[in-house]
Short mmCIF file of C-alpha atoms in Angstrom, two decimals:
data_model
loop_
_atom_site.label_atom_id
_atom_site.label_comp_id
_atom_site.label_asym_id
_atom_site.label_seq_id
_atom_site.Cartn_x
_atom_site.Cartn_y
_atom_site.Cartn_z
CA UNK T 1 67.33 -29.64 32.04
CA UNK T 2 63.68 -28.38 32.32
CA UNK T 3 62.44 -24.89 32.15
CA UNK T 4 62.45 -22.68 35.26
CA UNK T 5 58.79 -23.29 36.20
CA UNK T 6 59.14 -27.04 35.82
CA UNK T 7 62.38 -26.87 37.96
CA UNK T 8 60.44 -25.04 40.67
CA UNK T 9 57.57 -27.44 40.60
CA UNK T 10 60.03 -30.41 40.81
CA UNK T 11 61.78 -28.83 43.73
CA UNK T 12 58.26 -28.18 45.58
CA UNK T 13 57.28 -31.71 45.11
CA UNK T 14 60.53 -33.22 46.52
CA UNK T 15 60.75 -30.79 49.52
CA UNK T 16 57.00 -31.23 50.21
CA UNK T 17 57.70 -34.87 50.72
CA UNK T 18 60.85 -34.27 52.70
CA UNK T 19 58.67 -32.00 54.85
CA UNK T 20 56.78 -35.03 56.21
CA UNK T 21 59.89 -36.54 57.53
CA UNK T 22 62.41 -35.87 60.33
CA UNK T 23 66.19 -35.64 60.23
CA UNK T 24 66.84 -39.16 61.08
CA UNK T 25 64.54 -40.40 58.30
CA UNK T 26 66.06 -38.21 55.70
CA UNK T 27 69.70 -39.18 56.86
CA UNK T 28 68.71 -42.87 56.81
CA UNK T 29 67.38 -42.81 53.32
CA UNK T 30 69.99 -41.99 50.75
CA UNK T 31 67.72 -39.49 49.07
CA UNK T 32 65.33 -38.31 51.87
CA UNK T 33 61.80 -38.44 50.67
CA UNK T 34 62.00 -41.31 48.20
CA UNK T 35 63.85 -43.88 50.12
CA UNK T 36 66.39 -44.81 47.41
CA UNK T 37 69.95 -44.38 46.80
CA UNK T 38 70.02 -42.69 43.43
CA UNK T 39 70.24 -39.31 44.36
CA UNK T 40 72.06 -37.00 46.67
CA UNK T 41 72.42 -38.06 50.29
CA UNK T 42 71.82 -34.71 52.19
CA UNK T 43 73.97 -35.94 55.03
CA UNK T 44 77.08 -35.35 52.83
CA UNK T 45 76.31 -31.57 53.31
CA UNK T 46 74.92 -31.18 56.56
CA UNK T 47 76.43 -29.50 59.63
CA UNK T 48 75.85 -30.30 63.37
CA UNK T 49 73.60 -27.65 64.96
CA UNK T 50 72.83 -29.26 68.38
CA UNK T 51 75.31 -27.23 70.37
CA UNK T 52 74.00 -23.81 69.07
CA UNK T 53 71.72 -21.64 71.21
CA UNK T 54 67.98 -21.59 69.96
CA UNK T 55 68.55 -24.96 68.34
CA UNK T 56 65.20 -26.98 67.88
CA UNK T 57 65.54 -30.65 66.80
CA UNK T 58 62.02 -30.80 65.38
CA UNK T 59 62.91 -27.94 62.92
CA UNK T 60 66.17 -29.58 61.67
CA UNK T 61 65.68 -31.76 58.57
CA UNK T 62 69.35 -31.93 57.80
CA UNK T 63 69.13 -30.28 54.49
CA UNK T 64 71.74 -27.43 55.01
CA UNK T 65 75.30 -27.25 53.88
CA UNK T 66 76.61 -24.81 56.56
CA UNK T 67 75.75 -22.69 59.54
CA UNK T 68 75.09 -19.18 58.13
CA UNK T 69 74.26 -17.64 61.35
CA UNK T 70 78.02 -18.29 62.32
CA UNK T 71 79.09 -15.38 60.35
CA UNK T 72 75.94 -13.25 60.12
CA UNK T 73 76.99 -10.69 62.83
CA UNK T 74 73.30 -10.85 64.16
CA UNK T 75 72.66 -8.23 67.02
CA UNK T 76 69.85 -8.02 69.53
CA UNK T 77 66.96 -6.27 67.99
CA UNK T 78 67.74 -6.93 64.48
CA UNK T 79 65.33 -8.07 61.87
CA UNK T 80 66.51 -11.16 60.07
CA UNK T 81 65.19 -12.84 56.89
CA UNK T 82 65.87 -16.64 56.14
CA UNK T 83 65.70 -17.50 52.54
CA UNK T 84 64.41 -21.02 51.99
CA UNK T 85 63.46 -21.49 55.75
CA UNK T 86 62.28 -24.91 55.53
CA UNK T 87 60.94 -26.25 59.00
CA UNK T 88 62.59 -23.19 60.78
CA UNK T 89 65.79 -24.51 62.00
CA UNK T 90 67.91 -21.48 60.93
CA UNK T 91 65.22 -19.03 61.95
CA UNK T 92 65.17 -20.32 65.57
CA UNK T 93 68.81 -20.19 65.82
CA UNK T 94 68.56 -16.42 64.54
CA UNK T 95 65.74 -15.64 67.12
CA UNK T 96 68.01 -16.71 70.10
CA UNK T 97 70.28 -13.90 68.68
CA UNK T 98 67.86 -11.23 67.99
CA UNK T 99 66.12 -11.59 71.23
CA UNK T 100 62.66 -10.73 72.17
CA UNK T 101 62.83 -7.35 70.58
CA UNK T 102 64.14 -8.59 67.22
CA UNK T 103 62.23 -10.05 64.23
CA UNK T 104 62.79 -13.22 62.19
CA UNK T 105 60.93 -13.83 58.80
CA UNK T 106 61.40 -17.13 57.02
CA UNK T 107 60.43 -17.30 53.30
CA UNK T 108 59.88 -20.55 51.61
CA UNK T 109 58.13 -21.69 48.27
CA UNK T 110 57.00 -25.02 49.57
CA UNK T 111 53.77 -24.81 51.46
CA UNK T 112 54.32 -28.01 53.28
CA UNK T 113 57.42 -26.46 54.83
CA UNK T 114 55.92 -23.26 55.79
CA UNK T 115 53.13 -25.37 57.52
CA UNK T 116 55.68 -27.38 59.46
CA UNK T 117 57.60 -24.23 60.31
CA UNK T 118 54.56 -22.34 61.59
CA UNK T 119 53.51 -25.41 63.78
CA UNK T 120 56.99 -25.57 65.31
CA UNK T 121 56.91 -21.75 66.11
CA UNK T 122 53.38 -22.33 67.55
CA UNK T 123 54.55 -25.19 69.74
CA UNK T 124 57.40 -22.95 70.96
CA UNK T 125 55.14 -19.95 71.54
CA UNK T 126 57.43 -17.74 69.54
CA UNK T 127 55.64 -14.51 68.67
CA UNK T 128 58.44 -12.73 66.80
CA UNK T 129 59.24 -15.32 64.24
CA UNK T 130 56.83 -15.50 61.07
CA UNK T 131 57.07 -17.72 57.81
CA UNK T 132 55.72 -16.34 54.63
CA UNK T 133 55.05 -18.35 51.31
CA UNK T 134 57.01 -16.93 48.43
CA UNK T 135 59.81 -17.00 45.98
CA UNK T 136 63.36 -15.56 46.49
CA UNK T 137 63.29 -13.97 43.17
CA UNK T 138 60.18 -12.02 44.02
CA UNK T 139 60.12 -11.91 47.96
CA UNK T 140 56.96 -11.22 49.77
CA UNK T 141 58.83 -8.29 51.74
CA UNK T 142 59.06 -4.44 51.22
CA UNK T 143 62.35 -2.94 50.43
CA UNK T 144 64.93 -1.86 52.99
CA UNK T 145 63.46 -4.33 55.48
CA UNK T 146 66.27 -6.58 56.86
CA UNK T 147 69.24 -5.73 58.81
CA UNK T 148 70.51 -9.28 57.86
CA UNK T 149 69.75 -12.01 55.40
CA UNK T 150 70.62 -15.61 55.87
CA UNK T 151 70.14 -18.71 53.69
CA UNK T 152 71.41 -22.19 53.83
CA UNK T 153 71.87 -24.51 50.78
CA UNK T 154 68.87 -22.76 48.89
CA UNK T 155 70.00 -20.30 46.34
CA UNK T 156 71.44 -23.19 44.20
CA UNK T 157 67.84 -24.24 43.86
CA UNK T 158 66.84 -21.04 42.28
CA UNK T 159 66.91 -21.04 38.44
CA UNK T 160 67.42 -17.22 38.34
CA UNK T 161 70.23 -16.47 40.64
CA UNK T 162 71.01 -13.13 39.40
CA UNK T 163 67.33 -12.16 40.30
CA UNK T 164 67.73 -13.57 43.67
CA UNK T 165 70.84 -11.53 44.51
CA UNK T 166 69.13 -8.35 43.24
CA UNK T 167 66.17 -9.06 45.45
CA UNK T 168 68.35 -9.59 48.59
CA UNK T 169 69.95 -6.07 47.69
CA UNK T 170 66.34 -4.57 47.42
CA UNK T 171 65.15 -5.95 50.78
CA UNK T 172 68.17 -5.32 52.94
CA UNK T 173 68.54 -2.13 54.66
CA UNK T 174 71.36 0.15 53.64
CA UNK T 175 74.48 -1.04 55.46
CA UNK T 176 72.66 -4.27 56.00
CA UNK T 177 74.64 -7.46 55.28
CA UNK T 178 74.05 -11.25 54.40
CA UNK T 179 75.59 -14.53 55.36
CA UNK T 180 74.61 -17.31 53.00
CA UNK T 181 75.80 -20.90 52.86
CA UNK T 182 75.53 -22.67 49.49
CA UNK T 183 76.97 -25.22 46.93
CA UNK T 184 79.37 -24.17 44.17
CA UNK T 185 81.62 -25.80 41.58
CA UNK T 186 85.26 -25.53 40.18
CA UNK T 187 85.26 -27.32 36.89
CA UNK T 188 82.36 -28.90 34.81
CA UNK T 189 80.09 -31.62 35.85
CA UNK T 190 79.51 -34.52 33.54
CA UNK T 191 76.39 -34.17 31.21
CA UNK T 192 74.59 -37.05 33.15
CA UNK T 193 74.71 -35.06 36.34
CA UNK T 194 73.95 -31.67 34.88
CA UNK T 195 70.79 -33.00 33.04
CA UNK T 196 69.34 -34.84 36.00
CA UNK T 197 66.45 -33.17 37.81
CA UNK T 198 67.15 -35.08 40.85
CA UNK T 199 70.60 -33.76 41.12
CA UNK T 200 69.29 -30.22 40.81
CA UNK T 201 66.93 -30.81 43.75
CA UNK T 202 69.89 -32.46 45.62
CA UNK T 203 71.76 -29.16 45.32
CA UNK T 204 74.37 -30.24 42.85
CA UNK T 205 73.49 -29.83 39.25
CA UNK T 206 71.90 -26.22 39.99
CA UNK T 207 75.29 -25.03 41.48
CA UNK T 208 77.28 -22.38 39.61
CA UNK T 209 80.96 -22.10 39.17
CA UNK T 210 82.45 -20.42 42.28
CA UNK T 211 83.62 -17.13 40.34
CA UNK T 212 80.22 -16.86 38.52
CA UNK T 213 78.44 -17.17 41.83
CA UNK T 214 80.57 -14.48 43.49
CA UNK T 215 80.18 -12.22 40.42
CA UNK T 216 76.42 -12.34 40.59
CA UNK T 217 76.71 -11.09 44.18
CA UNK T 218 78.96 -8.18 43.33
CA UNK T 219 76.86 -7.36 40.08
CA UNK T 220 73.76 -7.02 42.38
CA UNK T 221 75.69 -4.21 44.03
CA UNK T 222 77.05 -5.85 47.22
CA UNK T 223 80.57 -4.79 48.84
CA UNK T 224 83.00 -6.41 51.01
CA UNK T 225 82.12 -9.88 49.70
CA UNK T 226 84.22 -12.58 51.41
CA UNK T 227 84.06 -16.33 51.40
CA UNK T 228 84.24 -17.02 55.12
CA UNK T 229 84.30 -20.85 55.07
CA UNK T 230 84.84 -23.38 52.26
CA UNK T 231 84.31 -27.35 52.51
CA UNK T 232 85.04 -30.01 49.77
CA UNK T 233 82.02 -32.25 49.14
CA UNK T 234 82.60 -35.74 47.79
CA UNK T 235 79.49 -37.44 46.24
CA UNK T 236 79.60 -41.16 46.93
CA UNK T 237 80.18 -43.49 43.84
CA UNK T 238 76.90 -45.39 44.81
CA UNK T 239 75.03 -42.06 44.21
CA UNK T 240 76.89 -41.15 41.07
CA UNK T 241 76.17 -44.54 39.74
CA UNK T 242 72.60 -43.61 39.17
CA UNK T 243 73.67 -41.10 36.61
CA UNK T 244 77.02 -42.32 35.20
CA UNK T 245 78.69 -45.59 34.30
CA UNK T 246 81.77 -46.75 35.82
CA UNK T 247 83.88 -45.23 33.08
CA UNK T 248 82.40 -41.95 33.72
CA UNK T 249 82.54 -42.02 37.27
CA UNK T 250 86.50 -42.66 36.95
CA UNK T 251 86.83 -39.84 34.34
CA UNK T 252 84.88 -37.46 36.69
CA UNK T 253 87.00 -38.36 39.62
CA UNK T 254 90.18 -37.87 37.59
CA UNK T 255 88.99 -34.66 35.90
CA UNK T 256 89.48 -32.21 38.58
CA UNK T 257 86.08 -30.97 39.20
CA UNK T 258 85.38 -30.09 42.77
CA UNK T 259 82.14 -29.41 44.70
CA UNK T 260 82.24 -27.12 47.52
CA UNK T 261 79.89 -25.87 50.22
CA UNK T 262 80.94 -22.26 50.94
CA UNK T 263 79.54 -19.47 53.44
CA UNK T 264 79.81 -16.05 51.85
CA UNK T 265 79.34 -12.67 53.64
CA UNK T 266 78.67 -9.36 51.87
CA UNK T 267 77.23 -5.90 52.67
CA UNK T 268 74.84 -3.41 51.04
CA UNK T 269 76.51 0.06 50.78
CA UNK T 270 75.44 2.84 52.72
CA UNK T 271 72.30 4.89 51.15
CA UNK T 272 73.52 7.73 48.90
CA UNK T 273 72.63 11.12 49.93
CA UNK T 274 69.67 12.86 48.67
CA UNK T 275 70.63 14.24 45.08
CA UNK T 276 67.39 16.07 44.03
CA UNK T 277 64.87 17.30 46.56
CA UNK T 278 62.19 17.61 43.96
CA UNK T 279 62.26 14.05 42.97
CA UNK T 280 63.39 12.25 46.44
CA UNK T 281 66.43 10.62 47.38
CA UNK T 282 68.70 8.51 45.28
CA UNK T 283 68.03 5.40 47.26
#
């Protein structure tokens, strides 16, 4: 696998290409932008959004692996931050929940996605949704800003996941919370998949073991961490064949390794009381 910066550039390139397509085009081609069948089919992961309030079909590229707003406990007037906001799909669903007096901020590191999301918001005349270009490990947002953080199948693409969860903790208000959908593993992936950059961008080879993923969350300081939803993901043999021979595919199927999409909820604790008036509060 490449260096973190090389990985980020590869992800930017792939998702910049995907930004030029719609959901139907992404689903029709096995690997979204490239039009071939040697990498992940995003339809394997995607959930149906069309019955949700605030849903905007032009913003749905079918790239998620859950519906994070389902467990996000978003209230009217909340400030919500969406990590890896893409064309704006989850932001617009969140906007329907926060109402006219709330605020939604989408963050994405791909300029083409930011442009597409801003165009979508402008067409809809939404003045309380904004999109910022930036990376999740160093968010372009001040501390203690958000009531709720959501994210949909994005943190598995971040090379430094520990830093990403620490940034989430910084940006959330005390007693704020998050709801994130993501891809995790139980068991080891074959070497051919783990070393494939395309499978990283396809949300598989960058996934952590489930226990390790949850430990990063608690290590960042979050409490009441719960897996709210879990769904097994089966990668079709025709996709695996781009990386493994028939014997390796059979061994992988028999080896007990599982790929899951999960939606995780967690809370930032209440701020500590001011402990030293001369230096300011502890938080």
